Amino acid sequence: MDFSSSASPAAAEPAAATDRYTFSPRLRWQPEVEEYFASAYGRDHFARISQALAHPSCYSCIRVNTLKSSTDVVMQKLLSLVNQSELCGGMGGLEIGEQNGEEQAHEGSYLVHKCPYSGLENVLFIQGSGPHVLHCDGQPGQSIKEIIVSRKCAESVLRGAQVYVPGVLACSSHVEKGDKVAVSVAVEQPVKDSGWAVGITRGIVLQGLRSDAHYEERKGLYIGQGIAAMSRAGIFRVLHGVAVEMTERVYKLPSFNDVLEGEIFLQNLPSIVAARVLDPQQGERILDMCAAPGGKTTAIAILMRDKGEIVALDRSHNKVMGILNLADEMGLSCIKAYKLDALKSVRKMNEARNLGVADNFSESIVTMEENSVPCHTTTVARVTNAGEDSLTTTVLQTDDPKPDAGRYVSNADLRKNLRRMRNGTGRSNISGGRVEDSKGFFPSSFDRVLLDAPCSALGLRPRLFAGEETLESLRKNATYQRRMFDQAVKLVRPGGVIVYSTCTINPGENEGLVRYALDTYKFLSLGSQHPKVGGPGIIGSCKLPDKAYTEEWLTEHEAQLVQRFDPSSSLDTMGFFIAKFNVGEKED
């Protein structure tokens, strides 16, 4: 470790400082969960998985929008940006990578290359590098100025982000704008009541002493070095903004903010594979049950050449708006996004008779305006399919000085809408957007269904802490996913396809779901997958540590038909799972 500062005696001990400013995290688990995974994978294999999860992948994966551009054209544009040092945020046109302790120079042209796997010709890899050695330099006679960030903030920084104000927990005294600071992360630690806690009150002062918060625990948890974008007082006074602009990182990964918008989409390789495995065809009707943020939805639309219909669901208003905005950015018109809980996505057949119409119904669109006078409304009629009626609320501004005075709006509604306008945008910086609330869809009304189910997300990288998950929480996830899968089975037509995927390494949410599906629905069968990039599934069964029951997984034949992406493999991907089901004639 190159440590060139002359630290005061009160600061970190000089002799032992050689390995302090490094990044060597150890992922913590609940003991019962760790034992469960060790039984499933083998202790050594799970240790490798756990180690890989704590680090980011060393490359970024780009999906090209082939409706707007081509892989070759985008590749040339990215190479140009790399060589102009406009893409990689400090990587420049000549990248230095470390291999086996030696530094090797790679021309910028080698940073961008095509995906080598068949069926993924629209995918590009942008190579990053790491882990790198940090060179933490302090002023003579002074300890190094430091900033401690939260775990979530650190995970984002490891993926290429800057340090933002909400993520800062602690800071050295007398940090001013322009000062060089070392950035470390505070990870949850076990506490006496068998729980976990960070144990840092936001705003505390770091003195460079052993008595500093998490002094020993932060050894080996330094994620980089940067320049303070504001003073210590400013960091803890304002609510948002960049606190530290990172200049040196343990992992150097390219940034794609505002890069080739509409032409490319940054997406993990397994997620791209999942959309391909669905194999959507032009003219089909596809359901994406848990669609946000829309990456797989737009991938499916591009594979269909924007010909057909894709119904995308999410229960969050802002997330639905995000899907629609992404579709618009990529020039896609076949995507219809609805606000709907996927657990309520199946509509009963007898509801059609209760509508009082055979084929059509009028849908009210409420339009509001805010001038110097109270809001007014107008209504417009629109026709849609009675089988999937929806209520659309649109919040717009208009210059019409003569709104329809015949439309009554209660004072309560006016107050509610004024509050909504004053409060501004939501989490996704979206306001005044149109979102359709669907009442669900009739059984057997889709050709193909993608269920990228909400899960424990234990495959996401980098992950610096996993102690929040228990065996009970993992079981609840699996139960929730089975309920969602039941909905998917009802919605897909005979002869159709269901693709189920998760971003977790938990067999109970992966192989366990496949076992449930095949045992419960005899008309389902596992289908072969293309492209086949991941490895096989897990076979056999596992008696859980509490001995409550035995979890059944797959046979050898079944394991060869699914795809499991191992974070510790040479693919260097996130942990991910894909199963494809062919749907036969359904039982009455």
mmCIF file of C-alpha atoms in Angstrom, residues 115-471:
data_model
loop_
_atom_site.group_PDB
_atom_site.id
_atom_site.type_symbol
_atom_site.label_atom_id
_atom_site.label_comp_id
_atom_site.label_asym_id
_atom_site.label_seq_id
_atom_site.Cartn_x
_atom_site.Cartn_y
_atom_site.Cartn_z
ATOM 1 C CA CYS A 115 -20.850 -9.510 -26.762
ATOM 2 C CA PRO A 116 -19.452 -12.904 -27.820
ATOM 3 C CA TYR A 117 -22.630 -14.919 -27.167
ATOM 4 C CA SER A 118 -24.924 -16.029 -29.984
ATOM 5 C CA GLY A 119 -28.296 -14.291 -29.997
ATOM 6 C CA LEU A 120 -26.963 -11.177 -28.269
ATOM 7 C CA GLU A 121 -25.651 -9.313 -31.282
ATOM 8 C CA ASN A 122 -27.185 -6.037 -30.034
ATOM 9 C CA VAL A 123 -25.097 -6.062 -26.838
ATOM 10 C CA LEU A 124 -21.813 -4.281 -26.174
ATOM 11 C CA PHE A 125 -19.407 -4.648 -23.252
ATOM 12 C CA ILE A 126 -17.564 -1.594 -21.888
ATOM 13 C CA GLN A 127 -14.588 -2.773 -19.879
ATOM 14 C CA GLY A 128 -13.748 -1.173 -16.543
ATOM 15 C CA SER A 129 -10.928 -2.064 -14.173
ATOM 16 C CA GLY A 130 -10.179 -2.781 -10.540
ATOM 17 C CA PRO A 131 -9.627 -3.219 -7.745
ATOM 18 C CA HIS A 132 -7.079 -0.408 -7.733
ATOM 19 C CA VAL A 133 -4.700 0.687 -5.009
ATOM 20 C CA LEU A 134 -5.596 3.980 -3.360
ATOM 21 C CA HIS A 135 -2.894 6.596 -2.851
ATOM 22 C CA CYS A 136 -4.100 8.548 0.159
ATOM 23 C CA ASP A 137 -1.949 11.643 0.620
ATOM 24 C CA GLY A 138 -2.338 13.911 3.641
ATOM 25 C CA GLN A 139 -0.644 17.161 4.596
ATOM 26 C CA PRO A 140 2.671 16.870 6.454
ATOM 27 C CA GLY A 141 2.059 16.572 10.156
ATOM 28 C CA GLN A 142 -1.685 16.125 9.715
ATOM 29 C CA SER A 143 -3.985 13.165 9.531
ATOM 30 C CA ILE A 144 -5.832 12.452 6.291
ATOM 31 C CA LYS A 145 -9.186 14.181 5.982
ATOM 32 C CA GLU A 146 -11.973 11.643 5.683
ATOM 33 C CA ILE A 147 -15.655 11.277 4.943
ATOM 34 C CA ILE A 148 -17.774 8.292 5.978
ATOM 35 C CA VAL A 149 -20.732 7.397 3.757
ATOM 36 C CA SER A 150 -23.675 5.062 4.185
ATOM 37 C CA ARG A 151 -23.672 1.582 2.746
ATOM 38 C CA LYS A 152 -26.227 2.410 0.050
ATOM 39 C CA CYS A 153 -24.206 5.445 -0.988
ATOM 40 C CA ALA A 154 -21.017 3.378 -1.145
ATOM 41 C CA GLU A 155 -22.662 0.731 -3.319
ATOM 42 C CA SER A 156 -23.645 3.462 -5.785
ATOM 43 C CA VAL A 157 -20.151 4.978 -5.737
ATOM 44 C CA LEU A 158 -18.662 1.570 -6.503
ATOM 45 C CA ARG A 159 -20.899 1.505 -9.600
ATOM 46 C CA GLY A 160 -19.592 4.874 -10.767
ATOM 47 C CA ALA A 161 -21.682 7.498 -8.946
ATOM 48 C CA GLN A 162 -20.480 10.553 -7.056
ATOM 49 C CA VAL A 163 -20.993 11.043 -3.300
ATOM 50 C CA TYR A 164 -24.228 12.939 -2.708
ATOM 51 C CA VAL A 165 -25.109 14.866 0.441
ATOM 52 C CA PRO A 166 -27.776 12.484 1.842
ATOM 53 C CA GLY A 167 -25.239 9.647 1.837
ATOM 54 C CA VAL A 168 -22.661 11.392 4.061
ATOM 55 C CA LEU A 169 -22.677 10.246 7.695
ATOM 56 C CA ALA A 170 -19.523 11.791 9.166
ATOM 57 C CA CYS A 171 -16.724 14.136 8.163
ATOM 58 C CA SER A 172 -13.373 15.330 9.436
ATOM 59 C CA SER A 173 -13.244 18.743 11.057
ATOM 60 C CA HIS A 174 -12.165 21.736 8.984
ATOM 61 C CA VAL A 175 -12.993 20.153 5.617
ATOM 62 C CA GLU A 176 -13.370 22.959 3.108
ATOM 63 C CA LYS A 177 -14.464 23.021 -0.507
ATOM 64 C CA GLY A 178 -11.615 21.762 -2.694
ATOM 65 C CA ASP A 179 -9.986 19.612 0.000
ATOM 66 C CA LYS A 180 -8.889 16.086 -0.865
ATOM 67 C CA VAL A 181 -10.739 13.516 1.250
ATOM 68 C CA ALA A 182 -10.596 9.745 1.627
ATOM 69 C CA VAL A 183 -14.018 8.088 1.418
ATOM 70 C CA SER A 184 -14.878 5.039 3.507
ATOM 71 C CA VAL A 185 -18.119 3.236 4.255
ATOM 72 C CA ALA A 186 -19.827 2.387 7.533
ATOM 73 C CA VAL A 187 -21.364 -1.080 7.329
ATOM 74 C CA GLU A 188 -23.862 -2.472 9.835
ATOM 75 C CA GLN A 189 -22.288 -4.261 12.790
ATOM 76 C CA PRO A 190 -23.798 -6.829 15.194
ATOM 77 C CA VAL A 191 -25.205 -5.400 18.416
ATOM 78 C CA LYS A 192 -26.015 -6.950 21.784
ATOM 79 C CA ASP A 193 -29.668 -7.743 21.072
ATOM 80 C CA SER A 194 -28.663 -9.952 18.107
ATOM 81 C CA GLY A 195 -29.574 -7.231 15.625
ATOM 82 C CA TRP A 196 -27.529 -4.992 13.374
ATOM 83 C CA ALA A 197 -26.829 -1.264 13.464
ATOM 84 C CA VAL A 198 -24.494 1.290 11.892
ATOM 85 C CA GLY A 199 -23.959 3.068 15.190
ATOM 86 C CA ILE A 200 -23.090 6.477 13.725
ATOM 87 C CA THR A 201 -25.035 9.657 14.388
ATOM 88 C CA ARG A 202 -25.050 11.744 11.233
ATOM 89 C CA GLY A 203 -22.857 14.811 11.498
ATOM 90 C CA ILE A 204 -20.251 13.610 13.982
ATOM 91 C CA VAL A 205 -16.701 14.928 13.656
ATOM 92 C CA LEU A 206 -13.780 12.680 12.697
ATOM 93 C CA GLN A 207 -10.447 13.509 14.351
ATOM 94 C CA GLY A 208 -8.219 10.848 12.790
ATOM 95 C CA LEU A 209 -8.024 9.092 16.167
ATOM 96 C CA ARG A 210 -8.621 5.511 17.185
ATOM 97 C CA SER A 211 -11.636 6.797 19.085
ATOM 98 C CA ASP A 212 -13.306 7.836 15.804
ATOM 99 C CA ALA A 213 -16.543 6.107 14.869
ATOM 100 C CA HIS A 214 -15.954 2.676 13.326
ATOM 101 C CA TYR A 215 -12.206 3.328 13.224
ATOM 102 C CA GLU A 216 -11.221 -0.339 13.279
ATOM 103 C CA GLU A 217 -14.307 -1.533 11.389
ATOM 104 C CA ARG A 218 -13.540 0.798 8.464
ATOM 105 C CA LYS A 219 -10.121 -0.706 7.899
ATOM 106 C CA GLY A 220 -10.214 -2.191 4.397
ATOM 107 C CA LEU A 221 -13.482 -0.399 3.556
ATOM 108 C CA TYR A 222 -12.154 2.613 1.645
ATOM 109 C CA ILE A 223 -13.883 3.018 -1.706
ATOM 110 C CA GLY A 224 -11.908 5.929 -3.112
ATOM 111 C CA GLN A 225 -10.657 9.462 -2.822
ATOM 112 C CA GLY A 226 -12.154 12.706 -4.062
ATOM 113 C CA ILE A 227 -12.435 16.472 -3.843
ATOM 114 C CA ALA A 228 -14.952 17.986 -1.435
ATOM 115 C CA ALA A 229 -17.539 19.913 -3.448
ATOM 116 C CA MET A 230 -18.591 21.872 -0.362
ATOM 117 C CA SER A 231 -17.402 22.502 3.172
ATOM 118 C CA ARG A 232 -18.244 20.314 6.135
ATOM 119 C CA ALA A 233 -20.784 22.913 7.275
ATOM 120 C CA GLY A 234 -22.380 22.925 3.846
ATOM 121 C CA ILE A 235 -22.611 19.148 3.663
ATOM 122 C CA PHE A 236 -24.682 18.952 6.832
ATOM 123 C CA ARG A 237 -26.700 22.094 6.140
ATOM 124 C CA VAL A 238 -28.120 21.418 2.665
ATOM 125 C CA LEU A 239 -30.432 18.576 1.689
ATOM 126 C CA HIS A 240 -29.088 17.623 -1.722
ATOM 127 C CA GLY A 241 -26.212 18.055 -4.137
ATOM 128 C CA VAL A 242 -22.802 16.500 -4.766
ATOM 129 C CA ALA A 243 -20.711 16.376 -1.595
ATOM 130 C CA VAL A 244 -17.576 14.726 -3.044
ATOM 131 C CA GLU A 245 -16.472 14.481 -6.651
ATOM 132 C CA MET A 246 -14.602 11.197 -6.864
ATOM 133 C CA THR A 247 -11.163 11.420 -8.474
ATOM 134 C CA GLU A 248 -9.739 8.029 -7.528
ATOM 135 C CA ARG A 249 -11.782 4.855 -7.192
ATOM 136 C CA VAL A 250 -11.062 1.281 -6.254
ATOM 137 C CA TYR A 251 -13.172 0.313 -9.288
ATOM 138 C CA LYS A 252 -13.190 2.445 -12.423
ATOM 139 C CA LEU A 253 -16.379 1.945 -14.379
ATOM 140 C CA PRO A 254 -17.709 4.147 -17.188
ATOM 141 C CA SER A 255 -20.501 6.611 -16.556
ATOM 142 C CA PHE A 256 -23.392 6.753 -19.042
ATOM 143 C CA ASN A 257 -25.302 9.767 -17.774
ATOM 144 C CA ASP A 258 -26.893 11.526 -20.777
ATOM 145 C CA VAL A 259 -24.870 9.356 -23.201
ATOM 146 C CA LEU A 260 -26.592 8.418 -26.493
ATOM 147 C CA GLU A 261 -30.053 8.680 -24.956
ATOM 148 C CA GLY A 262 -32.596 6.602 -26.844
ATOM 149 C CA GLU A 263 -29.884 4.648 -28.665
ATOM 150 C CA ILE A 264 -28.551 2.624 -25.744
ATOM 151 C CA PHE A 265 -29.722 1.258 -22.422
ATOM 152 C CA LEU A 266 -27.438 0.240 -19.555
ATOM 153 C CA GLN A 267 -28.628 -3.195 -18.444
ATOM 154 C CA ASN A 268 -27.231 -6.278 -16.738
ATOM 155 C CA LEU A 269 -26.448 -9.150 -19.100
ATOM 156 C CA PRO A 270 -28.809 -11.687 -17.426
ATOM 157 C CA SER A 271 -31.720 -9.238 -17.722
ATOM 158 C CA ILE A 272 -31.076 -8.915 -21.449
ATOM 159 C CA VAL A 273 -30.951 -12.705 -21.729
ATOM 160 C CA ALA A 274 -34.317 -13.040 -19.916
ATOM 161 C CA ALA A 275 -36.068 -10.874 -22.518
ATOM 162 C CA ARG A 276 -34.460 -12.899 -25.318
ATOM 163 C CA VAL A 277 -35.521 -16.192 -23.739
ATOM 164 C CA LEU A 278 -39.151 -15.006 -23.812
ATOM 165 C CA ASP A 279 -38.759 -14.997 -27.624
ATOM 166 C CA PRO A 280 -41.530 -12.480 -28.369
ATOM 167 C CA GLN A 281 -42.917 -12.437 -31.893
ATOM 168 C CA GLN A 282 -44.302 -9.550 -33.914
ATOM 169 C CA GLY A 283 -48.042 -9.071 -33.489
ATOM 170 C CA GLU A 284 -48.257 -10.917 -30.171
ATOM 171 C CA ARG A 285 -49.750 -9.654 -26.920
ATOM 172 C CA ILE A 286 -47.154 -9.733 -24.143
ATOM 173 C CA LEU A 287 -47.523 -9.095 -20.405
ATOM 174 C CA ASP A 288 -44.642 -7.797 -18.276
ATOM 175 C CA MET A 289 -46.076 -8.275 -14.790
ATOM 176 C CA CYS A 290 -43.479 -6.362 -12.729
ATOM 177 C CA ALA A 291 -42.120 -4.064 -15.386
ATOM 178 C CA ALA A 292 -40.354 -1.167 -13.641
ATOM 179 C CA PRO A 293 -37.979 0.398 -14.501
ATOM 180 C CA GLY A 294 -38.814 -0.786 -18.038
ATOM 181 C CA GLY A 295 -35.545 -2.263 -19.259
ATOM 182 C CA LYS A 296 -36.977 -5.675 -20.122
ATOM 183 C CA THR A 297 -40.204 -4.094 -21.392
ATOM 184 C CA THR A 298 -38.364 -1.979 -23.943
ATOM 185 C CA ALA A 299 -36.073 -4.898 -24.847
ATOM 186 C CA ILE A 300 -39.147 -6.994 -25.676
ATOM 187 C CA ALA A 301 -40.642 -4.159 -27.735
ATOM 188 C CA ILE A 302 -37.457 -3.823 -29.787
ATOM 189 C CA LEU A 303 -37.324 -7.591 -30.378
ATOM 190 C CA MET A 304 -40.903 -7.319 -31.705
ATOM 191 C CA ARG A 305 -39.862 -4.377 -33.935
ATOM 192 C CA ASP A 306 -42.484 -2.318 -32.093
ATOM 193 C CA LYS A 307 -45.242 -4.401 -33.701
ATOM 194 C CA GLY A 308 -47.749 -5.923 -31.318
ATOM 195 C CA GLU A 309 -48.866 -4.990 -27.810
ATOM 196 C CA ILE A 310 -46.912 -5.048 -24.558
ATOM 197 C CA VAL A 311 -48.804 -4.489 -21.312
ATOM 198 C CA ALA A 312 -46.482 -3.338 -18.524
ATOM 199 C CA LEU A 313 -47.623 -3.325 -14.902
ATOM 200 C CA ASP A 314 -46.415 -1.738 -11.701
ATOM 201 C CA ARG A 315 -48.256 -0.622 -8.592
ATOM 202 C CA SER A 316 -46.331 2.657 -8.297
ATOM 203 C CA HIS A 317 -47.548 5.758 -10.150
ATOM 204 C CA ASN A 318 -44.042 7.175 -10.578
ATOM 205 C CA LYS A 319 -42.623 3.863 -11.777
ATOM 206 C CA VAL A 320 -45.362 3.537 -14.382
ATOM 207 C CA MET A 321 -44.530 7.055 -15.544
ATOM 208 C CA GLY A 322 -40.868 6.045 -15.700
ATOM 209 C CA ILE A 323 -41.737 3.128 -18.001
ATOM 210 C CA LEU A 324 -43.725 5.415 -20.300
ATOM 211 C CA ASN A 325 -40.940 8.001 -20.357
ATOM 212 C CA LEU A 326 -38.348 5.351 -21.230
ATOM 213 C CA ALA A 327 -40.563 3.985 -24.012
ATOM 214 C CA ASP A 328 -40.955 7.504 -25.389
ATOM 215 C CA GLU A 329 -37.201 8.130 -25.194
ATOM 216 C CA MET A 330 -36.559 4.959 -27.177
ATOM 217 C CA GLY A 331 -39.260 5.742 -29.741
ATOM 218 C CA LEU A 332 -41.531 2.798 -28.853
ATOM 219 C CA SER A 333 -45.308 2.968 -29.285
ATOM 220 C CA CYS A 334 -46.464 -0.610 -28.584
ATOM 221 C CA ILE A 335 -46.083 -0.351 -24.783
ATOM 222 C CA LYS A 336 -49.126 0.287 -22.598
ATOM 223 C CA ALA A 337 -48.272 0.811 -18.930
ATOM 224 C CA TYR A 338 -50.850 0.497 -16.146
ATOM 225 C CA LYS A 339 -50.821 1.064 -12.426
ATOM 226 C CA LEU A 340 -51.842 -2.302 -11.004
ATOM 227 C CA ASP A 341 -50.731 -4.690 -8.278
ATOM 228 C CA ALA A 342 -49.672 -7.845 -10.122
ATOM 229 C CA LEU A 343 -51.411 -9.945 -7.461
ATOM 230 C CA LYS A 344 -54.696 -8.456 -8.686
ATOM 231 C CA SER A 345 -54.000 -8.740 -12.396
ATOM 232 C CA VAL A 346 -56.577 -11.467 -13.189
ATOM 233 C CA ARG A 347 -60.109 -10.285 -13.778
ATOM 234 C CA LYS A 348 -63.075 -12.577 -13.297
ATOM 235 C CA MET A 349 -65.008 -13.482 -16.431
ATOM 236 C CA ASN A 350 -68.398 -12.641 -14.904
ATOM 237 C CA GLU A 351 -67.355 -9.003 -14.444
ATOM 238 C CA ALA A 352 -67.952 -8.341 -18.149
ATOM 239 C CA ARG A 353 -71.686 -8.809 -17.655
ATOM 240 C CA ASN A 354 -71.689 -6.374 -14.745
ATOM 241 C CA LEU A 355 -70.291 -3.599 -16.905
ATOM 242 C CA GLY A 356 -73.609 -3.314 -18.760
ATOM 243 C CA VAL A 357 -71.912 -3.125 -22.160
ATOM 244 C CA ALA A 358 -70.701 -5.741 -24.587
ATOM 245 C CA ASP A 359 -67.574 -4.332 -26.145
ATOM 246 C CA ASN A 360 -67.008 -0.728 -25.212
ATOM 247 C CA PHE A 361 -67.258 1.725 -22.371
ATOM 248 C CA SER A 362 -66.555 5.383 -21.899
ATOM 249 C CA GLU A 363 -63.478 6.316 -19.975
ATOM 250 C CA SER A 364 -63.323 9.701 -18.297
ATOM 251 C CA ILE A 365 -60.211 11.753 -18.636
ATOM 252 C CA VAL A 366 -60.043 14.551 -16.122
ATOM 253 C CA THR A 367 -58.102 17.627 -17.184
ATOM 254 C CA MET A 368 -57.189 20.272 -14.629
ATOM 255 C CA GLU A 369 -55.813 23.730 -14.819
ATOM 256 C CA GLU A 370 -54.338 26.103 -12.275
ATOM 257 C CA ASN A 371 -54.700 29.843 -12.921
ATOM 258 C CA SER A 372 -55.442 32.714 -10.595
ATOM 259 C CA VAL A 373 -58.880 31.193 -10.145
ATOM 260 C CA PRO A 374 -59.709 27.774 -8.640
ATOM 261 C CA CYS A 375 -59.060 24.666 -10.752
ATOM 262 C CA HIS A 376 -61.728 23.607 -13.207
ATOM 263 C CA THR A 377 -62.223 20.369 -15.100
ATOM 264 C CA THR A 378 -63.397 19.135 -18.448
ATOM 265 C CA THR A 379 -64.239 15.572 -19.450
ATOM 266 C CA VAL A 380 -63.509 13.743 -22.635
ATOM 267 C CA ALA A 381 -64.870 10.359 -23.691
ATOM 268 C CA ARG A 382 -62.635 7.605 -24.964
ATOM 269 C CA VAL A 383 -63.412 4.050 -26.023
ATOM 270 C CA THR A 384 -61.457 1.038 -24.910
ATOM 271 C CA ASN A 385 -61.958 -2.688 -24.413
ATOM 272 C CA ALA A 386 -64.501 -3.549 -21.746
ATOM 273 C CA GLY A 387 -62.498 -6.558 -20.698
ATOM 274 C CA GLU A 388 -59.721 -4.401 -19.341
ATOM 275 C CA ASP A 389 -61.306 -1.088 -18.507
ATOM 276 C CA SER A 390 -59.218 1.496 -16.789
ATOM 277 C CA LEU A 391 -59.619 4.898 -15.264
ATOM 278 C CA THR A 392 -57.209 7.505 -16.541
ATOM 279 C CA THR A 393 -56.411 10.647 -14.607
ATOM 280 C CA THR A 394 -54.399 13.286 -16.422
ATOM 281 C CA VAL A 395 -53.039 16.381 -14.699
ATOM 282 C CA LEU A 396 -52.253 19.093 -17.233
ATOM 283 C CA GLN A 397 -51.856 22.826 -17.400
ATOM 284 C CA THR A 398 -53.937 24.692 -19.943
ATOM 285 C CA ASP A 399 -54.347 28.238 -21.127
ATOM 286 C CA ASP A 400 -58.074 27.869 -21.844
ATOM 287 C CA PRO A 401 -59.739 30.763 -19.944
ATOM 288 C CA LYS A 402 -63.210 29.243 -20.270
ATOM 289 C CA PRO A 403 -63.242 25.788 -18.755
ATOM 290 C CA ASP A 404 -66.393 23.735 -18.748
ATOM 291 C CA ALA A 405 -68.406 25.279 -15.940
ATOM 292 C CA GLY A 406 -70.879 22.441 -16.030
ATOM 293 C CA ARG A 407 -68.423 19.932 -14.539
ATOM 294 C CA TYR A 408 -68.654 19.823 -10.744
ATOM 295 C CA VAL A 409 -65.485 19.479 -8.674
ATOM 296 C CA SER A 410 -65.728 19.206 -4.909
ATOM 297 C CA ASN A 411 -63.718 21.476 -2.634
ATOM 298 C CA ALA A 412 -61.978 18.399 -1.216
ATOM 299 C CA ASP A 413 -60.788 17.427 -4.708
ATOM 300 C CA LEU A 414 -59.592 20.968 -5.345
ATOM 301 C CA ARG A 415 -57.602 21.035 -2.110
ATOM 302 C CA LYS A 416 -56.109 17.628 -2.855
ATOM 303 C CA ASN A 417 -54.992 18.626 -6.337
ATOM 304 C CA LEU A 418 -53.569 21.943 -5.153
ATOM 305 C CA ARG A 419 -51.543 20.096 -2.515
ATOM 306 C CA ARG A 420 -50.281 17.745 -5.202
ATOM 307 C CA MET A 421 -49.177 20.684 -7.345
ATOM 308 C CA ARG A 422 -47.441 22.426 -4.430
ATOM 309 C CA ASN A 423 -45.602 19.268 -3.372
ATOM 310 C CA GLY A 424 -44.038 18.984 -6.806
ATOM 311 C CA THR A 425 -42.405 15.899 -8.234
ATOM 312 C CA GLY A 426 -42.170 12.510 -6.607
ATOM 313 C CA ARG A 427 -39.203 10.213 -6.214
ATOM 314 C CA SER A 428 -38.705 9.824 -9.931
ATOM 315 C CA ASN A 429 -38.972 13.583 -10.560
ATOM 316 C CA ILE A 430 -42.302 13.012 -12.277
ATOM 317 C CA SER A 431 -45.440 15.078 -11.825
ATOM 318 C CA GLY A 432 -48.525 15.868 -13.829
ATOM 319 C CA GLY A 433 -48.307 12.530 -15.575
ATOM 320 C CA ARG A 434 -51.000 10.353 -16.988
ATOM 321 C CA VAL A 435 -51.345 6.922 -15.441
ATOM 322 C CA GLU A 436 -54.025 4.382 -16.177
ATOM 323 C CA ASP A 437 -55.392 2.308 -13.294
ATOM 324 C CA SER A 438 -56.316 -1.091 -14.712
ATOM 325 C CA LYS A 439 -58.915 -3.384 -13.162
ATOM 326 C CA GLY A 440 -57.112 -6.421 -14.466
ATOM 327 C CA PHE A 441 -57.183 -8.708 -17.485
ATOM 328 C CA PHE A 442 -59.185 -11.741 -18.490
ATOM 329 C CA PRO A 443 -57.693 -15.255 -18.214
ATOM 330 C CA SER A 444 -55.773 -16.655 -21.187
ATOM 331 C CA SER A 445 -55.536 -13.198 -22.797
ATOM 332 C CA PHE A 446 -51.762 -13.055 -23.371
ATOM 333 C CA ASP A 447 -49.474 -14.986 -25.696
ATOM 334 C CA ARG A 448 -46.440 -14.677 -23.414
ATOM 335 C CA VAL A 449 -45.886 -13.504 -19.840
ATOM 336 C CA LEU A 450 -42.670 -12.278 -18.262
ATOM 337 C CA LEU A 451 -42.629 -12.440 -14.469
ATOM 338 C CA ASP A 452 -39.440 -10.815 -13.225
ATOM 339 C CA ALA A 453 -40.597 -11.265 -9.674
ATOM 340 C CA PRO A 454 -39.861 -9.060 -6.668
ATOM 341 C CA CYS A 455 -37.325 -11.000 -4.636
ATOM 342 C CA SER A 456 -34.710 -10.814 -1.901
ATOM 343 C CA ALA A 457 -32.313 -9.292 -4.483
ATOM 344 C CA LEU A 458 -29.392 -11.247 -3.022
ATOM 345 C CA GLY A 459 -27.745 -11.377 -6.442
ATOM 346 C CA LEU A 460 -27.263 -7.631 -6.860
ATOM 347 C CA ARG A 461 -23.687 -6.358 -6.936
ATOM 348 C CA PRO A 462 -22.001 -4.740 -5.159
ATOM 349 C CA ARG A 463 -23.703 -5.671 -1.894
ATOM 350 C CA LEU A 464 -21.869 -4.747 1.288
ATOM 351 C CA PHE A 465 -24.350 -6.172 3.801
ATOM 352 C CA ALA A 466 -26.822 -9.055 3.752
ATOM 353 C CA GLY A 467 -27.656 -9.498 7.430
ATOM 354 C CA GLU A 468 -31.189 -8.124 7.061
ATOM 355 C CA GLU A 469 -32.418 -11.347 5.459
ATOM 356 C CA THR A 470 -33.599 -14.220 7.659
ATOM 357 C CA LEU A 471 -34.904 -17.664 6.776
#
